Amino acid sequence: MLELLGRAAKGLGVLAATAALAGTIGTASAQETIKVGILHSLSGTMAISETTLKNVMLMLIEEQNKKGGLLGKKLEAVVVDPASNWPLFAEKARELITKDKVAAVFGCWTSVSRKSVLPVFKELNSILFYPVQYEGEESERNVFYTGAAPNQQAIPAVDYLAKEEKVERWVLAGTDYVYPRTTNKILEAYLKYKGVKPEDIMINYTPFGQSDWQTIVADIKKFGSAGKKTAVVSTINGDANVPFYKELANQGIKATDIPVVAFSVGEEELAGMDTKPLVGHLAAWNYFESIKTPENDAFIKQWQAFMKNPKAVTNDPMEAHYIGFNMWVQAVTKAGTTDPDKVIATLPGTKQPNLTGGVSEMLANHHITKPVYIGEIEENGQFDVVWKTENLIPGEAWSKQLEGSKDLVADWVQLNCGNYDSVKKTCLGSVTK
Amino acid sequence: MNDQASQPFSRTHCEKPKDCARTARSARRLLGYVFLLAALTFLSGVQPAAIGAASAQPASAPLAGADLAPALALLGTDSYGDTDAALGRLAVSTNTRAADIVEAIRDGRLLFDPQSKAVFLRMPDGAVTDAATGAAVGAPPAGLRPVRVNNRVRRAIDAAAGALALLSPDNQKRLAAAAAVFKSRDVSALPILDAALAKEGDPKVKTALEQARAAIIVASQSVSEPERVSAARLIAARGDQDALAILSSLPPNSPDAVKAAAADGIEAINRSLAMWAVAQNVWYGLSLGSVLLLAAIGLAITFGVMGVINMAHGEMVMLGAYTTYVVQEIIRTSAPFLFGWSLAIALPLAFLFTAIVGIIIERTVIRFLYGRPLETLLATWGISLILQQAVRSVFGPTNKEVGAPSWMSGAFDIGQMSITYNRLWIIVFSLLVFFALLLVLKRTALGLYVRAVTQNRRMAGAMGIRTGRIDALTFGLGSGIAGIAGVALSQIDNVSPNLGQGYIIDSFMVVVFGGVGNLWGTLVAAFGLGVANKLLEPFAGAVLGKILILVLIILFIQKRPRGLFALKGRAVEA
């Protein structure tokens, strides 16, 4: 409670500064440009992850301008800082759309920030590209989800562990908020459907920024000594990961004993850790920096040059922005306008080569097709891909595992509906559970 | 329900979940038969080879690389399954090169040629040799790739390395090997294990070997029942979680006597583990308490003694952690041999740096706000935001890696309780800091002045104490101690601009609960809250546990607004 209050008040404090910043960038347009909004936290708790995404967007826009811009006009980035403050996200989104008149917005990281801006995008009819893996159970006309849906990350990871590591006992550990809770609900239903007994599933939630993991790691160790192969599926978010992995290493839990597969730990997070004791722990993503393709090599080189840092790492949400931005560019070019209605209608079906050698396609449910990779942490802080899907997996807005969501279909092309109930044959509209 | 990803076993379309489940099930059953068949053919191929290799042991010195050929052939195929199988063969190989090859796989030095499937071994000095013979290869083919390793292969490596080291002349190596075999429970290691047991002289290693042997035979069908029962008892005597794992994973078709022995063992182990768990939780509580103490002790000065509501306290901790990072970076680039001392070097620097920052803050902002708590609160809050963003601009928003010196990593066991070194040192360190601070306040001239000024400012001024200077020094002292805390916390937490935020609430909680202005109160409150939190956590969970503690503190403060150890007498009003 206190923390929340603190965060809210802190956001207010930063508001003035960021408003000034946004103003200066906004007024710099002399000739006519197409404006692109970037809505990522540059201060507060989420700055750790979102700052990189702002930079990658700036790089992509610069690159596009070098190619001659879009529809004969230059692109112009409008950067605002919602300061990890969820209500401020909505305010900033409104400012971007009404004051700066941006053609599209690329932004948000946490699900709660996305939920906070949703009504704004609906009301003002604009476009949001959301680049982060999330819990699903959503499909909005104005939002394009370029990150992974649960069936593109969580479920393949669990399948891999069950098949390759012969895991029979599962610890679902997460930070206490909507993404881990929904993902774990889906995973629990999925595991039970696969025949895992309830006593072989342990679910554990911890507060944001948990730093004392002694008891929980000891519990995991205890849970893992029941004679069955045990694994941890971690939806632990952000800062809490470092002390978690440190505690695992200190208590001597190795990946060969109890592997941890994480959905929120990428190259960027590993950069702040001593990875030697973590070798073999896993992560499931749709992109790894270590994947060798010409596109990826070029992207990494471009990124390191843009950041003027030869050690700068790339990660999955960055690729999602790369795909999303290029899809948007294609759709605008094809539609010949940045008018949101026309672009929204054009986007489904757009195909864009991703960085790992495949071609991702925007689907009618506003999710994209993605390959799934499982990587093991290496000593150098990169991931060694140990498994991947043969084909690209289409993202599913509504989980097949959850009661109440398995009958829902999202299709903005044929049905013009994000939550069509295939049993009742009606569109539920904005009445979501 | 045609979800390709979520149901890898069923690639068919099905309308209803029930249908789908049925197809999935039948498909799985079919797959199961296929796997069984494959496993049978595989086993029939492997078993004689393995046995052959084992029984060939005393016969003759092997030809150079001859018996390695089948294993090496498997290593060239770039498949985890084949690598696993190859390691199984290497584990029972009598060839002296087997251990080198296993080690090379672990280190990524075993290379293969994707075209010819030939396998090479790169020596640590970089020279490439033929894996089978060890002969140097003049011109290795281009495009050599390392044999890839995943968790499954890593487990096989551990097992193979263990089996191969069982006969090592080095006691420590044999001990480690026995532990590895205990973990892998690889039946094929049994002959070597028996050979090792027969000539083992060291009692400690002998026990470990016997336990490893028991771990294998307790689940083995081909061993007599009494022998399995005694094996179960032997394992139960270990009394730890590993023993528990082995006993509870007995094959379901084991004889009843074995099952009964295992059940007895499990019950005894569970009973003793439950007792140790209480001790373990108390230890965790003390450890959490020491962290709370470290975080709060600086605040006990600035807030407790001086009465400044210092919201930037957490940022002082953060600055201390970043000082550690900078010191380590400098050591890494210019004097790597000093790395073991990096924390000791960082301590005084962190103290000085944060103390100076604290003094600057006091002189430029806080001294104008004494006696106006609300304004102080807002001003220090603003300072905390400025400091956070400043650090973010200088160092970037991402976490920084602060290394742990070797004496701070790892753990040791007391009974069934594991104690990690970093936590132990932090407890020791927090107590040292506490008593050093107590000494400064009670036994030095500065301490005397501090107490005089905080108890009666005007009187102290009249006695010739420069109260302004003392205020600055006291605030500097509190900030400096927060900086020292940052050095310690960099070992267990993230070093990021947000580091301080996580501790500010806890710090105030401890100081207020302990009694404002009383250092002993801070000590008792920190450890009390730590232990209470950790005793609650196993029952209530981390989230609810924290809430419960907060509720308890609120209730307590209602009853005793001045905290556990309230100051009495005239000092209170000053």
XYZ file of N, CA and C in Angstrom, chain A residues 304-379:
228
model
N 24.606 -1.917 -31.774
C 25.816 -1.573 -31.019
C 26.414 -0.276 -31.535
N 26.289 -0.034 -32.855
C 26.784 1.227 -33.400
C 25.912 2.383 -32.911
N 24.581 2.148 -32.900
C 23.663 3.207 -32.482
C 23.897 3.572 -31.019
N 24.133 2.550 -30.182
C 24.348 2.804 -28.754
C 25.785 3.212 -28.462
N 26.642 3.154 -29.467
C 28.087 3.433 -29.297
C 28.654 2.587 -28.153
N 28.193 1.356 -28.078
C 28.651 0.458 -27.017
C 28.794 -0.936 -27.610
N 30.018 -1.393 -27.799
C 30.206 -2.704 -28.445
C 29.684 -3.859 -27.602
N 29.324 -3.577 -26.340
C 28.830 -4.666 -25.491
C 27.312 -4.639 -25.349
N 26.635 -3.679 -26.002
C 25.183 -3.575 -25.864
C 24.527 -4.866 -26.359
N 23.581 -5.397 -25.569
C 22.936 -6.652 -25.942
C 21.556 -6.372 -26.537
N 21.056 -7.333 -27.295
C 19.707 -7.220 -27.850
C 18.828 -8.251 -27.141
N 17.529 -8.038 -27.181
C 16.648 -9.014 -26.539
C 15.318 -9.139 -27.272
N 14.459 -9.978 -26.725
C 13.213 -10.365 -27.395
C 12.263 -9.195 -27.647
N 11.936 -8.371 -26.637
C 11.007 -7.272 -26.918
C 11.558 -6.289 -27.960
N 12.879 -6.192 -28.058
C 13.452 -5.327 -29.088
C 13.099 -5.865 -30.473
N 13.203 -7.196 -30.612
C 12.835 -7.789 -31.896
C 11.350 -7.546 -32.185
N 10.530 -7.631 -31.118
C 9.093 -7.411 -31.298
C 8.842 -6.004 -31.843
N 9.560 -5.023 -31.337
C 9.406 -3.666 -31.859
C 9.892 -3.579 -33.306
N 10.974 -4.299 -33.582
C 11.504 -4.319 -34.945
C 10.442 -4.851 -35.906
N 9.805 -5.952 -35.511
C 8.771 -6.530 -36.371
C 7.576 -5.584 -36.467
N 7.128 -5.101 -35.300
C 5.939 -4.249 -35.265
C 6.131 -2.979 -36.073
N 7.267 -2.340 -35.893
C 7.516 -1.085 -36.595
C 7.531 -1.308 -38.106
N 8.218 -2.355 -38.537
C 8.296 -2.611 -39.982
C 6.935 -2.999 -40.561
N 6.130 -3.717 -39.761
C 4.780 -4.052 -40.227
C 3.958 -2.778 -40.397
N 4.110 -1.879 -39.441
C 3.360 -0.623 -39.508
C 3.784 0.166 -40.745
N 5.108 0.224 -40.984
C 5.618 0.940 -42.156
C 5.015 0.348 -43.436
N 5.009 -0.995 -43.493
C 4.432 -1.664 -44.671
C 2.954 -1.313 -44.843
N 2.232 -1.374 -43.715
C 0.791 -1.151 -43.795
C 0.491 0.278 -44.210
N 1.252 1.242 -43.666
C 1.033 2.641 -44.028
C 1.351 2.841 -45.513
N 2.442 2.240 -45.971
C 2.808 2.375 -47.380
C 1.705 1.810 -48.265
N 1.182 0.637 -47.857
C 0.166 -0.021 -48.665
C -1.140 0.784 -48.658
N -1.488 1.288 -47.482
C -2.733 2.038 -47.374
C -2.581 3.435 -47.958
N -1.365 3.908 -48.041
C -1.123 5.238 -48.591
C -1.522 6.357 -47.659
N -1.798 6.013 -46.410
C -2.201 7.027 -45.438
C -1.866 6.526 -44.048
N -1.824 7.419 -43.076
C -1.630 6.981 -41.697
C -2.953 6.949 -40.949
N -4.046 7.136 -41.670
C -5.366 7.112 -41.032
C -5.561 5.805 -40.250
N -5.808 5.893 -38.937
C -5.844 4.682 -38.114
C -6.785 3.604 -38.641
N -7.999 3.965 -39.059
C -8.940 2.948 -39.521
C -8.380 2.171 -40.698
N -7.790 2.896 -41.646
C -7.261 2.220 -42.834
C -6.062 1.359 -42.478
N -5.189 1.888 -41.580
C -3.997 1.117 -41.209
C -4.405 -0.135 -40.437
N -5.377 0.011 -39.528
C -5.848 -1.149 -38.762
C -6.412 -2.206 -39.704
N -7.112 -1.762 -40.742
C -7.692 -2.717 -41.690
C -6.611 -3.372 -42.541
N -5.523 -2.647 -42.801
C -4.475 -3.172 -43.682
C -3.512 -4.111 -42.950
N -3.309 -3.866 -41.661
C -2.254 -4.601 -40.937
C -2.412 -6.123 -40.951
N -3.592 -6.668 -40.662
C -3.676 -8.138 -40.680
C -3.269 -8.681 -42.053
N -2.453 -9.723 -42.035
C -1.968 -10.284 -43.282
C -0.609 -9.750 -43.678
N -0.169 -8.655 -43.049
C 1.151 -8.108 -43.368
C 2.222 -9.097 -42.949
N 3.192 -9.284 -43.817
C 4.260 -10.245 -43.506
C 5.575 -9.503 -43.350
N 6.340 -9.873 -42.361
C 7.611 -9.203 -42.108
C 8.639 -10.243 -41.672
N 9.780 -10.323 -42.390
C 10.815 -11.256 -41.933
C 11.269 -10.878 -40.527
N 11.324 -11.863 -39.616
C 11.846 -11.562 -38.282
C 13.355 -11.749 -38.280
N 13.970 -11.646 -37.134
C 15.437 -11.649 -37.091
C 16.012 -13.052 -36.987
N 15.147 -14.064 -36.884
C 15.676 -15.406 -36.682
C 15.454 -16.289 -37.898
N 15.193 -15.695 -39.029
C 15.137 -16.461 -40.263
C 13.741 -16.792 -40.748
N 12.711 -16.500 -39.975
C 11.350 -16.795 -40.416
C 10.645 -15.547 -40.898
N 9.392 -15.711 -41.289
C 8.581 -14.567 -41.690
C 7.363 -14.514 -40.783
N 7.269 -13.461 -39.987
C 6.131 -13.323 -39.088
C 4.981 -12.655 -39.814
N 3.773 -13.060 -39.436
C 2.604 -12.498 -40.097
C 1.651 -11.942 -39.053
N 1.077 -10.776 -39.333
C 0.066 -10.227 -38.441
C -1.234 -10.972 -38.699
N -1.820 -11.499 -37.614
C -3.018 -12.306 -37.772
C -4.270 -11.470 -37.560
N -5.391 -12.084 -37.870
C -6.667 -11.380 -37.734
C -6.965 -11.030 -36.278
N -6.346 -11.774 -35.330
C -6.601 -11.471 -33.915
C -5.608 -10.452 -33.360
N -4.858 -9.809 -34.285
C -3.891 -8.766 -33.925
C -2.688 -9.288 -33.155
N -2.485 -10.602 -33.158
C -1.252 -11.179 -32.646
C -0.438 -11.628 -33.856
N 0.835 -11.991 -33.642
C 1.635 -12.376 -34.807
C 2.133 -13.814 -34.668
N 2.619 -14.347 -35.757
C 3.212 -15.679 -35.710
C 4.673 -15.530 -35.314
N 5.122 -16.432 -34.445
C 6.497 -16.357 -33.936
C 7.061 -17.751 -33.766
N 8.367 -17.900 -33.949
C 8.999 -19.170 -33.572
C 9.223 -19.169 -32.065
N 9.315 -20.339 -31.439
C 9.612 -20.406 -30.016
C 10.966 -21.069 -29.824
N 11.804 -20.443 -29.050
C 13.132 -20.978 -28.770
C 13.292 -21.209 -27.274
N 13.953 -22.317 -26.928
C 14.346 -22.524 -25.537
C 15.858 -22.409 -25.497
N 16.354 -21.574 -24.631
C 17.805 -21.389 -24.543
C 18.302 -21.692 -23.148
N 19.525 -22.212 -23.077
C 20.156 -22.419 -21.777
C 21.197 -21.330 -21.568
N 21.261 -20.816 -20.344
C 22.212 -19.744 -20.045
C 23.633 -20.281 -20.182
N 24.458 -19.490 -20.861
C 25.866 -19.854 -20.989
C 26.699 -18.964 -20.082
N 27.967 -19.335 -19.932
C 28.834 -18.567 -19.033
C 29.009 -17.124 -19.469
